[in-house]
Short mmCIF file of C-alpha atoms and ligand atoms in Angstrom, two decimals:
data_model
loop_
_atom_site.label_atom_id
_atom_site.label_comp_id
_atom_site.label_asym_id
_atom_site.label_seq_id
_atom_site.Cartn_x
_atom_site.Cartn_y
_atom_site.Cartn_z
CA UNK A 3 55.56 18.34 -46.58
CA UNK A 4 52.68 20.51 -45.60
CA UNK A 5 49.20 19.14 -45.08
CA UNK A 6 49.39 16.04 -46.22
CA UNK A 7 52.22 15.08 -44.39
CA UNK A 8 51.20 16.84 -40.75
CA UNK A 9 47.48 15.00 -41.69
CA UNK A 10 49.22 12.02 -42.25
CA UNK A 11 51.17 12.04 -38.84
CA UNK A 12 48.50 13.31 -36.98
CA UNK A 13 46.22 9.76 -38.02
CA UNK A 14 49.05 7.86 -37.69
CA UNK A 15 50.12 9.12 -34.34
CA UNK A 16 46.43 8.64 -33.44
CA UNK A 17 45.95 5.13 -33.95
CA UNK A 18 48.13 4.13 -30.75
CA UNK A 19 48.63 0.74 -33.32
CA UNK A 20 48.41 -2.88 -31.63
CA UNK A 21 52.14 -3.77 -32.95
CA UNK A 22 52.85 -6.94 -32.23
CA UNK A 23 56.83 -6.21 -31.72
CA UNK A 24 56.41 -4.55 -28.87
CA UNK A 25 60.54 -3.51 -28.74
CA UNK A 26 59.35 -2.08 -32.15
CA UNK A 27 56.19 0.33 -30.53
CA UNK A 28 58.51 2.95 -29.47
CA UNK A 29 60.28 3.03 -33.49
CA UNK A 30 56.22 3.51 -34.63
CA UNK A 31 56.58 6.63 -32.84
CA UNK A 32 59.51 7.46 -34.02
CA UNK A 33 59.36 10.45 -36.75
CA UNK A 34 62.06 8.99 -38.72
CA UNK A 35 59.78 5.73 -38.59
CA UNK A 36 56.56 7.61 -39.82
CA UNK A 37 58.36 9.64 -42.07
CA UNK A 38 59.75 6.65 -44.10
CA UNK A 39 56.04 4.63 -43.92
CA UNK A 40 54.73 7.82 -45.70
CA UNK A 41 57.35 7.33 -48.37
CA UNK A 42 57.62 4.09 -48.71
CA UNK A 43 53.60 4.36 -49.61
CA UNK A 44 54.18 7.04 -51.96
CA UNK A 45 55.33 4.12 -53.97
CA UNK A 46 52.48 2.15 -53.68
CA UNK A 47 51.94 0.99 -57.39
CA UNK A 48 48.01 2.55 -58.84
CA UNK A 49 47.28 -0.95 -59.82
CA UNK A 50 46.96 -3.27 -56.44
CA UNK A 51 45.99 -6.71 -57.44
CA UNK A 52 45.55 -9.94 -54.39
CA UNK A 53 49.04 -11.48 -55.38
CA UNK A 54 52.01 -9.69 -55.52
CA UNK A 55 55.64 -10.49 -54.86
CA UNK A 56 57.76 -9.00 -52.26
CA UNK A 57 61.20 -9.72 -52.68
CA UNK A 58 62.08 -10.17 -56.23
CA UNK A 59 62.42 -13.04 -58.05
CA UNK A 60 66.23 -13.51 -57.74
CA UNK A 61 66.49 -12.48 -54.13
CA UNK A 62 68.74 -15.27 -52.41
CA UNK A 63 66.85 -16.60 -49.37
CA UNK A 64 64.41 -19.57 -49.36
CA UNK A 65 61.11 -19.32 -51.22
CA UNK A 66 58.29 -17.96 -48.94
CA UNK A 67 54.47 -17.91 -49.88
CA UNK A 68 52.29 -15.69 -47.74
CA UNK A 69 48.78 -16.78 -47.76
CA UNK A 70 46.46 -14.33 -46.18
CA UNK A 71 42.92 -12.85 -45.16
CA UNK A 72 41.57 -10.47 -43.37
CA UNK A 73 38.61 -10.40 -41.56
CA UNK A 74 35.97 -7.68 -40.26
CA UNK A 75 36.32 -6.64 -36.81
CA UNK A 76 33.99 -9.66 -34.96
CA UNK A 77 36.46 -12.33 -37.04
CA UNK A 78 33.67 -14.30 -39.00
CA UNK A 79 33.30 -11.79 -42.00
CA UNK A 80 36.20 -11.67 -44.83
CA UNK A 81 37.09 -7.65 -45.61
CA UNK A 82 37.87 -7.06 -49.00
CA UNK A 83 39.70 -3.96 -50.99
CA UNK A 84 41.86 -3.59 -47.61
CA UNK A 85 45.23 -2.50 -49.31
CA UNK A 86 48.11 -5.01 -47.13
CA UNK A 87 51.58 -3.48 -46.95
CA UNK A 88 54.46 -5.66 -46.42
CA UNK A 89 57.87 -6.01 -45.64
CA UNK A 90 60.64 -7.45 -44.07
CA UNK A 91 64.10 -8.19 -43.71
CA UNK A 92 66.87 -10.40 -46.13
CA UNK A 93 68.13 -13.53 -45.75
CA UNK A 94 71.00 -11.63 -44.03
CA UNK A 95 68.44 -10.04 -41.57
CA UNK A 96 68.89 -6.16 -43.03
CA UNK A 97 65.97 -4.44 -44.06
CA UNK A 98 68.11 -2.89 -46.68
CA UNK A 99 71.84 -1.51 -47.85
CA UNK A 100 74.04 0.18 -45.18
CA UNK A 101 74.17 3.14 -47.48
CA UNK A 102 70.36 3.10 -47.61
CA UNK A 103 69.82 4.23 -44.12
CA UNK A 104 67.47 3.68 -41.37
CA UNK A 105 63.60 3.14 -41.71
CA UNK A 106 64.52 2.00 -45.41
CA UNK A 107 62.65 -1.41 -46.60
CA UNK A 108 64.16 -3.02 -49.54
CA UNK A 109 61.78 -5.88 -49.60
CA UNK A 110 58.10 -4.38 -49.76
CA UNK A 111 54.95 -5.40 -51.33
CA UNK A 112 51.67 -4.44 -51.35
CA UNK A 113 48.59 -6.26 -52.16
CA UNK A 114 44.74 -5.15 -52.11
CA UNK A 115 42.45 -8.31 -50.87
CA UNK A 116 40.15 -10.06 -52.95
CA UNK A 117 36.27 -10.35 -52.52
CA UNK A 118 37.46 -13.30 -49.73
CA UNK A 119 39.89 -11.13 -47.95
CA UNK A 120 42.36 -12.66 -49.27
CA UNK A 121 46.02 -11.72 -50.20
CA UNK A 122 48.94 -13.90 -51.37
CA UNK A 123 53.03 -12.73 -50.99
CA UNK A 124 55.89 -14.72 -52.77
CA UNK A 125 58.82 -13.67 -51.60
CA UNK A 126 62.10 -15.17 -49.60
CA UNK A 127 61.99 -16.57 -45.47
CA UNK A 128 63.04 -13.50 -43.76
CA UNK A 129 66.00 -13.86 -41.43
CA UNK A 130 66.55 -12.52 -37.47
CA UNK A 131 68.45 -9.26 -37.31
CA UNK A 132 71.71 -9.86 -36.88
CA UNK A 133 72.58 -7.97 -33.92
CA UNK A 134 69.13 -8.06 -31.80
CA UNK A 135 67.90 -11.14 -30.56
CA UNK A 136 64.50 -10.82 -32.22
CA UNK A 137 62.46 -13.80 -33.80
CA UNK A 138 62.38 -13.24 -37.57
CA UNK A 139 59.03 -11.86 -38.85
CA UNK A 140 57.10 -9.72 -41.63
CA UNK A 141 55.55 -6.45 -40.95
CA UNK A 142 52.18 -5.70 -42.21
CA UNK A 143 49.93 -2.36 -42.40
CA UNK A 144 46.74 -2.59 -43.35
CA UNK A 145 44.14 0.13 -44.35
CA UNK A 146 41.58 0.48 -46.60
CA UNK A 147 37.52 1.67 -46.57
CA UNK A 148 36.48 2.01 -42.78
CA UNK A 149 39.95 0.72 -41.80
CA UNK A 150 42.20 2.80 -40.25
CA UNK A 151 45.94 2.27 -40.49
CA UNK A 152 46.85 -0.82 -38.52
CA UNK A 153 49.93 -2.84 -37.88
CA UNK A 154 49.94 -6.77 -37.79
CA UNK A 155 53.32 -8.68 -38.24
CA UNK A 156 54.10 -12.64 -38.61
CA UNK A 157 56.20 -14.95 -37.02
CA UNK A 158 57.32 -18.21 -37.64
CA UNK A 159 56.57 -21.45 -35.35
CA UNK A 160 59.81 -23.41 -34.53
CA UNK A 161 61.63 -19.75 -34.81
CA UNK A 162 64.57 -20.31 -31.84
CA UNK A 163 63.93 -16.56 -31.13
CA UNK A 164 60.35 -16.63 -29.99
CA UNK A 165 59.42 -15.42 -26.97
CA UNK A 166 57.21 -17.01 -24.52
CA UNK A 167 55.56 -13.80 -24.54
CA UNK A 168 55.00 -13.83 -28.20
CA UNK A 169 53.94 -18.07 -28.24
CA UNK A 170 51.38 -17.25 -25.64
CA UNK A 171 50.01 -14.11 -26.84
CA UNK A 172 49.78 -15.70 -30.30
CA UNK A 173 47.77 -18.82 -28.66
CA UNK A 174 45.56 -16.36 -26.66
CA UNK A 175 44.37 -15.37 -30.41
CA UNK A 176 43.79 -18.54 -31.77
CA UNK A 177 43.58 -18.48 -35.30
CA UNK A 178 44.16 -14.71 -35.63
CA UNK A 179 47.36 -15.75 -33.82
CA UNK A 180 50.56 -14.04 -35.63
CA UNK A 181 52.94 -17.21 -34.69
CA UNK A 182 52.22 -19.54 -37.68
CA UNK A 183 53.19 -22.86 -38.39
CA UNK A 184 55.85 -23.36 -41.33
CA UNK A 185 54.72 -26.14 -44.01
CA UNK A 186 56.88 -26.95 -46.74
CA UNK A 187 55.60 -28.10 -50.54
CA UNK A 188 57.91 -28.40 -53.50
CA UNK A 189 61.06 -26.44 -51.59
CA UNK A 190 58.40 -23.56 -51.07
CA UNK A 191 58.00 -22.88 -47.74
CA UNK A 192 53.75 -21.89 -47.19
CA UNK A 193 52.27 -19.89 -43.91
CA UNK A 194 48.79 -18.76 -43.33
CA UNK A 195 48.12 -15.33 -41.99
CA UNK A 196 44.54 -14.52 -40.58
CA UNK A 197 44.43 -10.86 -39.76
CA UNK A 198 41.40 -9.57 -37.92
CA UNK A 199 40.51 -6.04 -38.11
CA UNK A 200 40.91 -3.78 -35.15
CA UNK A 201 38.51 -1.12 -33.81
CA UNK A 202 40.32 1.88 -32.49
FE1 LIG B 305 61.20 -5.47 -37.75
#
């Protein structure tokens, strides 16, 4: 409440974010949205290390590993201490309980990259919502020094709910695309993320 929060929704609101959802750009401006992104970072833990899990340990789904970096706005640069907020839905394609209500994100994570840009997420293959014929896929915030808030989100190659929208704008940003291929070591199922830094 107060400052903080109206400060907090006036940067947000500012940012006109590059989401790559684009059903989900009208929910960013959604209060309710906002509102539960400044809470869910109230949790943030004080202590952000490169690797951290998402979804715990037990959490039925099969095993994902994120491996990411970000990069400095011109792409050839690696930006490190950018904090990386993450989450995404179950195997069952909620974000969270019924009872938990909307904008609530059971399966969060947040890392802080390394001196290489890099972060790393263990967690579980998200599924598609169940009642929205949306390609499965994680959403990530990013901020950090000289970064303003920013969305980026991944998707999965081979994912029957991909758009041709989504597989060409993903190809028009080569390696920075967010569609990325699926490879599979051990039963662990590994994608790359490279996340480029946008100017606003
Ligand atoms: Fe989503």
């Amino acid at each position: 409440m107060g400052m903080e929060r109206r400060s907090f929704l006036t940067a947000i609101t500012a940012l006109a974010p590059m989401l790559y959802f684009r059903s989900e750009v009208l929910a960013a401006q959604d209060v309710d949205f906002l509102r539960a992104l400044e809470r869910a970072q109230r949790e943030r833990p004080r202590l952000l290390t490169a690797t951290a899990r998402i979804a715990p340990a037990e959490e039925p789904g099969a095993p994902l590993v994120i491996h990411g970096r970000v990069f400095r706005p011109h792409g050839r640069t690696a930006a490190p201490d950018v904090v990386v907020f993450a989450y995404h839905t179950d195997a069952t394609g909620h974000y969270d309980r019924p009872s938990a209500g909307p904008h609530s994100w059971r399966l969060r994570g947040w890392t802080k990259t390394d001196a290489e840009g890099r972060f790393e997420f263990a967690t579980i293959r998200p599924a598609p919502y169940p009642n929205r014929p949306v390609a499965a896929h994680v959403h990530l915030s990013i901020d950090g020094p000289g970064v303003p808030r920013q969305d980026a989100g991944l998707l999965f190659e081979g994912d029957p709910g991909l758009t041709d929208a989504e597989r060409q704008e993903s190809a028009r940003a080569g390696r920075f695309g967010s569609v990325r291929p699926v490879e599979v070591r051990d039963g662990v199922q590994h994608v790359t993320l490279n996340i480029r830094i946008a100017t606003s």
